[in-house]
């Protein structure tokens, strides 16, 4: 984005006029904040990060089939939800091609693998953007666009955008549930969830103060059933204690989102979740067209857990039959079902069939 600041852009003046004269623009954009479930490449530019989707076989079913920063074989839930709503896909904040024209047409994705609601989450990964850091980067984007469009047009642009926040799993899996983090012995499960929710409330209020009016927060899935958590048990079953934390967080975060939607001026804040549906996919995979909901598609055979998919990993024969891509993340097909259920529960009408890559 630095190069964009250095050049003169007469188009910016045209964009500003268009914003002011046309109150019903069709090119409403998204600003996405999240973790590896929504990352579209930011961590690939964080060269010291230990959470990067920069190697095969990530992205094998997306576009050219080359790694693109998504921690999946294909699309993320945020990709699919946006596609179905007819919204453009925003580029990663660190994408060198991002300039004012791309921001105006598509928005920005700040999501970062390993990112958490709490600043201390995933510190073992060395580099990642926490939610507070992502909001700080968004403030920089706002300053940049005000410089290009003028304050009035830029504020109108940001107030009309859609905002997505999808965070929280790392705060448990890569913080509270690991004894190397002080939070694991400082808090009980209940007090840690309260700490997270209080922090999230402050962050959502901050986004509202920065102009976010239409915001959806995506709740957690049954994270005790991801392959890594299953592997850590003696029976291979889901870790119900971990799932209990996710359900507690969803209940409290959902209540906060609903309350803020009534308390904050002109706010339409919604809580999107598909916990029970995702649990049913895991419990009864055959009813949803899968034949494996326990193991990842991309593995090193019996060597587990490998945590990430690697170039020397082997792939399952049919990726559409697996619920999980690697030890943490769902496959493209599972993401599509989760996205459609989330939209259904939000009563959002699908206006586009979306794209497959």
PDB file of C-alpha atoms in Angstrom, residues 43-204:
ATOM      1  CA  UNK A  43       0.615 -14.726   7.253  1.00  0.00           C
ATOM      2  CA  UNK A  44       2.411 -15.698   4.053  1.00  0.00           C
ATOM      3  CA  UNK A  45       3.929 -12.217   4.140  1.00  0.00           C
ATOM      4  CA  UNK A  46       4.934 -12.620   7.795  1.00  0.00           C
ATOM      5  CA  UNK A  47       8.146 -14.458   6.988  1.00  0.00           C
ATOM      6  CA  UNK A  48       8.970 -15.317  10.610  1.00  0.00           C
ATOM      7  CA  UNK A  49       5.522 -16.672  11.391  1.00  0.00           C
ATOM      8  CA  UNK A  50       5.226 -20.352  12.246  1.00  0.00           C
ATOM      9  CA  UNK A  51       1.603 -20.323  11.075  1.00  0.00           C
ATOM     10  CA  UNK A  52       1.738 -20.048   7.296  1.00  0.00           C
ATOM     11  CA  UNK A  53      -0.180 -21.785   4.501  1.00  0.00           C
ATOM     12  CA  UNK A  54       2.583 -21.261   1.968  1.00  0.00           C
ATOM     13  CA  UNK A  55       3.314 -24.839   0.906  1.00  0.00           C
ATOM     14  CA  UNK A  56       1.519 -27.476  -1.156  1.00  0.00           C
ATOM     15  CA  UNK A  57      -1.047 -28.835  -0.756  1.00  0.00           C
ATOM     16  CA  UNK A  58      -2.843 -25.760   0.551  1.00  0.00           C
ATOM     17  CA  UNK A  59      -4.984 -24.216  -2.178  1.00  0.00           C
ATOM     18  CA  UNK A  60      -5.023 -27.327  -4.356  1.00  0.00           C
ATOM     19  CA  UNK A  61      -8.724 -26.828  -5.162  1.00  0.00           C
ATOM     20  CA  UNK A  62      -8.591 -23.051  -5.475  1.00  0.00           C
ATOM     21  CA  UNK A  63      -7.826 -21.295  -8.772  1.00  0.00           C
ATOM     22  CA  UNK A  64      -4.443 -22.428 -10.088  1.00  0.00           C
ATOM     23  CA  UNK A  65      -4.055 -24.937  -7.280  1.00  0.00           C
ATOM     24  CA  UNK A  66      -1.062 -23.124  -5.827  1.00  0.00           C
ATOM     25  CA  UNK A  67      -0.837 -22.014  -2.172  1.00  0.00           C
ATOM     26  CA  UNK A  68      -2.645 -18.707  -1.688  1.00  0.00           C
ATOM     27  CA  UNK A  69      -2.516 -18.266   2.075  1.00  0.00           C
ATOM     28  CA  UNK A  70      -5.804 -20.029   2.864  1.00  0.00           C
ATOM     29  CA  UNK A  71      -5.460 -22.785   5.452  1.00  0.00           C
ATOM     30  CA  UNK A  72      -7.627 -25.080   3.371  1.00  0.00           C
ATOM     31  CA  UNK A  73      -7.722 -26.980   0.098  1.00  0.00           C
ATOM     32  CA  UNK A  74     -10.193 -24.386  -1.190  1.00  0.00           C
ATOM     33  CA  UNK A  75     -12.393 -21.608   0.145  1.00  0.00           C
ATOM     34  CA  UNK A  76     -12.882 -20.267   3.653  1.00  0.00           C
ATOM     35  CA  UNK A  77     -16.282 -19.823   5.295  1.00  0.00           C
ATOM     36  CA  UNK A  78     -15.860 -16.050   4.927  1.00  0.00           C
ATOM     37  CA  UNK A  79     -15.189 -16.507   1.187  1.00  0.00           C
ATOM     38  CA  UNK A  80     -18.377 -18.491   0.752  1.00  0.00           C
ATOM     39  CA  UNK A  81     -20.610 -16.313   2.917  1.00  0.00           C
ATOM     40  CA  UNK A  82     -19.474 -13.230   1.017  1.00  0.00           C
ATOM     41  CA  UNK A  83     -19.941 -14.964  -2.343  1.00  0.00           C
ATOM     42  CA  UNK A  84     -23.469 -16.025  -1.461  1.00  0.00           C
ATOM     43  CA  UNK A  85     -24.315 -12.477  -0.376  1.00  0.00           C
ATOM     44  CA  UNK A  86     -22.978 -11.113  -3.653  1.00  0.00           C
ATOM     45  CA  UNK A  87     -20.098  -9.286  -1.978  1.00  0.00           C
ATOM     46  CA  UNK A  88     -16.603  -9.038  -3.472  1.00  0.00           C
ATOM     47  CA  UNK A  89     -13.717 -10.958  -1.925  1.00  0.00           C
ATOM     48  CA  UNK A  90     -11.267  -8.587  -0.247  1.00  0.00           C
ATOM     49  CA  UNK A  91      -7.526  -9.089  -0.658  1.00  0.00           C
ATOM     50  CA  UNK A  92      -5.154  -9.621   2.243  1.00  0.00           C
ATOM     51  CA  UNK A  93      -3.988  -6.416   3.922  1.00  0.00           C
ATOM     52  CA  UNK A  94      -0.344  -7.315   3.220  1.00  0.00           C
ATOM     53  CA  UNK A  95      -0.948  -8.111  -0.453  1.00  0.00           C
ATOM     54  CA  UNK A  96       1.497  -5.835  -2.349  1.00  0.00           C
ATOM     55  CA  UNK A  97      -1.131  -5.136  -5.008  1.00  0.00           C
ATOM     56  CA  UNK A  98      -3.555  -3.586  -2.506  1.00  0.00           C
ATOM     57  CA  UNK A  99      -4.179   0.073  -3.314  1.00  0.00           C
ATOM     58  CA  UNK A 100      -7.010   2.559  -2.918  1.00  0.00           C
ATOM     59  CA  UNK A 101      -8.839   1.241  -5.989  1.00  0.00           C
ATOM     60  CA  UNK A 102      -8.769  -2.350  -4.692  1.00  0.00           C
ATOM     61  CA  UNK A 103      -9.925  -1.209  -1.242  1.00  0.00           C
ATOM     62  CA  UNK A 104     -12.766   0.812  -2.746  1.00  0.00           C
ATOM     63  CA  UNK A 105     -13.921  -2.103  -4.919  1.00  0.00           C
ATOM     64  CA  UNK A 106     -13.396  -5.011  -2.527  1.00  0.00           C
ATOM     65  CA  UNK A 107     -12.500  -3.951   1.015  1.00  0.00           C
ATOM     66  CA  UNK A 108      -9.670  -5.566   3.010  1.00  0.00           C
ATOM     67  CA  UNK A 109      -9.081  -8.864   4.807  1.00  0.00           C
ATOM     68  CA  UNK A 110      -6.940  -8.481   7.956  1.00  0.00           C
ATOM     69  CA  UNK A 111      -7.313 -12.084   9.179  1.00  0.00           C
ATOM     70  CA  UNK A 112      -4.155 -13.756  10.415  1.00  0.00           C
ATOM     71  CA  UNK A 113      -3.447 -17.402  11.175  1.00  0.00           C
ATOM     72  CA  UNK A 114      -2.971 -17.798  14.922  1.00  0.00           C
ATOM     73  CA  UNK A 115      -4.692 -14.503  15.672  1.00  0.00           C
ATOM     74  CA  UNK A 116      -6.781 -14.247  18.802  1.00  0.00           C
ATOM     75  CA  UNK A 117      -9.073 -11.930  20.700  1.00  0.00           C
ATOM     76  CA  UNK A 118      -6.320 -11.697  23.309  1.00  0.00           C
ATOM     77  CA  UNK A 119      -2.945 -10.166  22.462  1.00  0.00           C
ATOM     78  CA  UNK A 120      -1.008 -12.955  24.178  1.00  0.00           C
ATOM     79  CA  UNK A 121      -2.646 -15.756  22.175  1.00  0.00           C
ATOM     80  CA  UNK A 122      -0.386 -17.783  19.839  1.00  0.00           C
ATOM     81  CA  UNK A 123       2.784 -15.944  20.868  1.00  0.00           C
ATOM     82  CA  UNK A 124       4.647 -19.207  20.163  1.00  0.00           C
ATOM     83  CA  UNK A 125       3.940 -18.611  16.463  1.00  0.00           C
ATOM     84  CA  UNK A 126       6.204 -15.523  16.694  1.00  0.00           C
ATOM     85  CA  UNK A 127       4.342 -13.429  14.101  1.00  0.00           C
ATOM     86  CA  UNK A 128       0.568 -13.068  13.829  1.00  0.00           C
ATOM     87  CA  UNK A 129      -1.987 -10.273  14.033  1.00  0.00           C
ATOM     88  CA  UNK A 130      -4.194 -10.259  17.133  1.00  0.00           C
ATOM     89  CA  UNK A 131      -7.636  -8.686  16.823  1.00  0.00           C
ATOM     90  CA  UNK A 132      -6.429  -5.456  18.425  1.00  0.00           C
ATOM     91  CA  UNK A 133      -3.577  -5.339  15.897  1.00  0.00           C
ATOM     92  CA  UNK A 134      -5.994  -5.971  13.032  1.00  0.00           C
ATOM     93  CA  UNK A 135      -8.161  -3.095  14.225  1.00  0.00           C
ATOM     94  CA  UNK A 136      -5.054  -0.907  14.377  1.00  0.00           C
ATOM     95  CA  UNK A 137      -4.287  -1.840  10.755  1.00  0.00           C
ATOM     96  CA  UNK A 138      -7.883  -0.992   9.836  1.00  0.00           C
ATOM     97  CA  UNK A 139      -7.416   2.451  11.383  1.00  0.00           C
ATOM     98  CA  UNK A 140      -4.422   2.887   9.091  1.00  0.00           C
ATOM     99  CA  UNK A 141      -6.594   1.911   6.122  1.00  0.00           C
ATOM    100  CA  UNK A 142      -9.137   4.507   7.147  1.00  0.00           C
ATOM    101  CA  UNK A 143      -6.519   7.235   7.347  1.00  0.00           C
ATOM    102  CA  UNK A 144      -5.197   6.195   3.941  1.00  0.00           C
ATOM    103  CA  UNK A 145      -8.642   6.285   2.302  1.00  0.00           C
ATOM    104  CA  UNK A 146      -9.517   9.627   3.891  1.00  0.00           C
ATOM    105  CA  UNK A 147      -6.368  11.006   2.344  1.00  0.00           C
ATOM    106  CA  UNK A 148      -7.447   9.663  -1.059  1.00  0.00           C
ATOM    107  CA  UNK A 149     -11.205  10.301  -0.955  1.00  0.00           C
ATOM    108  CA  UNK A 150     -11.648  13.062   1.583  1.00  0.00           C
ATOM    109  CA  UNK A 151     -13.126  12.624   5.051  1.00  0.00           C
ATOM    110  CA  UNK A 152     -16.827  12.826   4.154  1.00  0.00           C
ATOM    111  CA  UNK A 153     -16.710  10.345   1.259  1.00  0.00           C
ATOM    112  CA  UNK A 154     -14.418   7.971   3.145  1.00  0.00           C
ATOM    113  CA  UNK A 155     -16.636   7.971   6.241  1.00  0.00           C
ATOM    114  CA  UNK A 156     -19.648   7.198   4.055  1.00  0.00           C
ATOM    115  CA  UNK A 157     -17.734   4.352   2.413  1.00  0.00           C
ATOM    116  CA  UNK A 158     -16.768   2.776   5.742  1.00  0.00           C
ATOM    117  CA  UNK A 159     -20.238   3.174   7.268  1.00  0.00           C
ATOM    118  CA  UNK A 160     -21.843   1.311   4.355  1.00  0.00           C
ATOM    119  CA  UNK A 161     -19.433  -1.623   4.420  1.00  0.00           C
ATOM    120  CA  UNK A 162     -20.021  -5.073   5.886  1.00  0.00           C
ATOM    121  CA  UNK A 163     -17.776  -6.134   8.766  1.00  0.00           C
ATOM    122  CA  UNK A 164     -16.973  -9.724   9.675  1.00  0.00           C
ATOM    123  CA  UNK A 165     -15.195 -10.790  12.871  1.00  0.00           C
ATOM    124  CA  UNK A 166     -14.402 -14.487  13.323  1.00  0.00           C
ATOM    125  CA  UNK A 167     -12.098 -15.143  16.276  1.00  0.00           C
ATOM    126  CA  UNK A 168     -11.754 -17.091  19.482  1.00  0.00           C
ATOM    127  CA  UNK A 169     -10.629 -20.658  18.804  1.00  0.00           C
ATOM    128  CA  UNK A 170      -6.925 -19.838  19.119  1.00  0.00           C
ATOM    129  CA  UNK A 171      -7.522 -18.201  22.481  1.00  0.00           C
ATOM    130  CA  UNK A 172      -8.381 -21.670  23.733  1.00  0.00           C
ATOM    131  CA  UNK A 173      -6.288 -24.031  21.598  1.00  0.00           C
ATOM    132  CA  UNK A 174      -3.153 -21.870  21.449  1.00  0.00           C
ATOM    133  CA  UNK A 175      -3.437 -20.217  24.831  1.00  0.00           C
ATOM    134  CA  UNK A 176      -5.696 -21.384  27.647  1.00  0.00           C
ATOM    135  CA  UNK A 177      -5.360 -25.124  26.901  1.00  0.00           C
ATOM    136  CA  UNK A 178      -1.558 -24.990  26.708  1.00  0.00           C
ATOM    137  CA  UNK A 179       0.215 -24.911  30.109  1.00  0.00           C
ATOM    138  CA  UNK A 180       3.089 -22.843  28.686  1.00  0.00           C
ATOM    139  CA  UNK A 181       0.754 -19.831  28.718  1.00  0.00           C
ATOM    140  CA  UNK A 182       0.157 -18.035  32.004  1.00  0.00           C
ATOM    141  CA  UNK A 183      -3.557 -17.713  31.198  1.00  0.00           C
ATOM    142  CA  UNK A 184      -3.876 -21.485  31.645  1.00  0.00           C
ATOM    143  CA  UNK A 185      -3.127 -21.261  35.353  1.00  0.00           C
ATOM    144  CA  UNK A 186      -4.334 -17.704  35.980  1.00  0.00           C
ATOM    145  CA  UNK A 187      -7.939 -18.413  35.055  1.00  0.00           C
ATOM    146  CA  UNK A 188     -10.546 -21.116  35.419  1.00  0.00           C
ATOM    147  CA  UNK A 189     -12.572 -22.052  32.348  1.00  0.00           C
ATOM    148  CA  UNK A 190     -15.419 -19.773  33.409  1.00  0.00           C
ATOM    149  CA  UNK A 191     -13.243 -16.773  34.266  1.00  0.00           C
ATOM    150  CA  UNK A 192     -11.210 -17.164  31.068  1.00  0.00           C
ATOM    151  CA  UNK A 193     -14.360 -17.128  28.924  1.00  0.00           C
ATOM    152  CA  UNK A 194     -15.503 -14.014  30.783  1.00  0.00           C
ATOM    153  CA  UNK A 195     -12.100 -12.397  30.179  1.00  0.00           C
ATOM    154  CA  UNK A 196     -12.379 -13.175  26.468  1.00  0.00           C
ATOM    155  CA  UNK A 197     -15.942 -11.900  26.148  1.00  0.00           C
ATOM    156  CA  UNK A 198     -15.188  -8.676  28.011  1.00  0.00           C
ATOM    157  CA  UNK A 199     -12.229  -8.066  25.718  1.00  0.00           C
ATOM    158  CA  UNK A 200     -14.336  -8.835  22.644  1.00  0.00           C
ATOM    159  CA  UNK A 201     -17.022  -6.391  23.778  1.00  0.00           C
ATOM    160  CA  UNK A 202     -14.443  -3.602  24.008  1.00  0.00           C
ATOM    161  CA  UNK A 203     -13.153  -4.492  20.538  1.00  0.00           C
ATOM    162  CA  UNK A 204     -16.610  -4.478  18.957  1.00  0.00           C
TER     163      UNK A 204
END
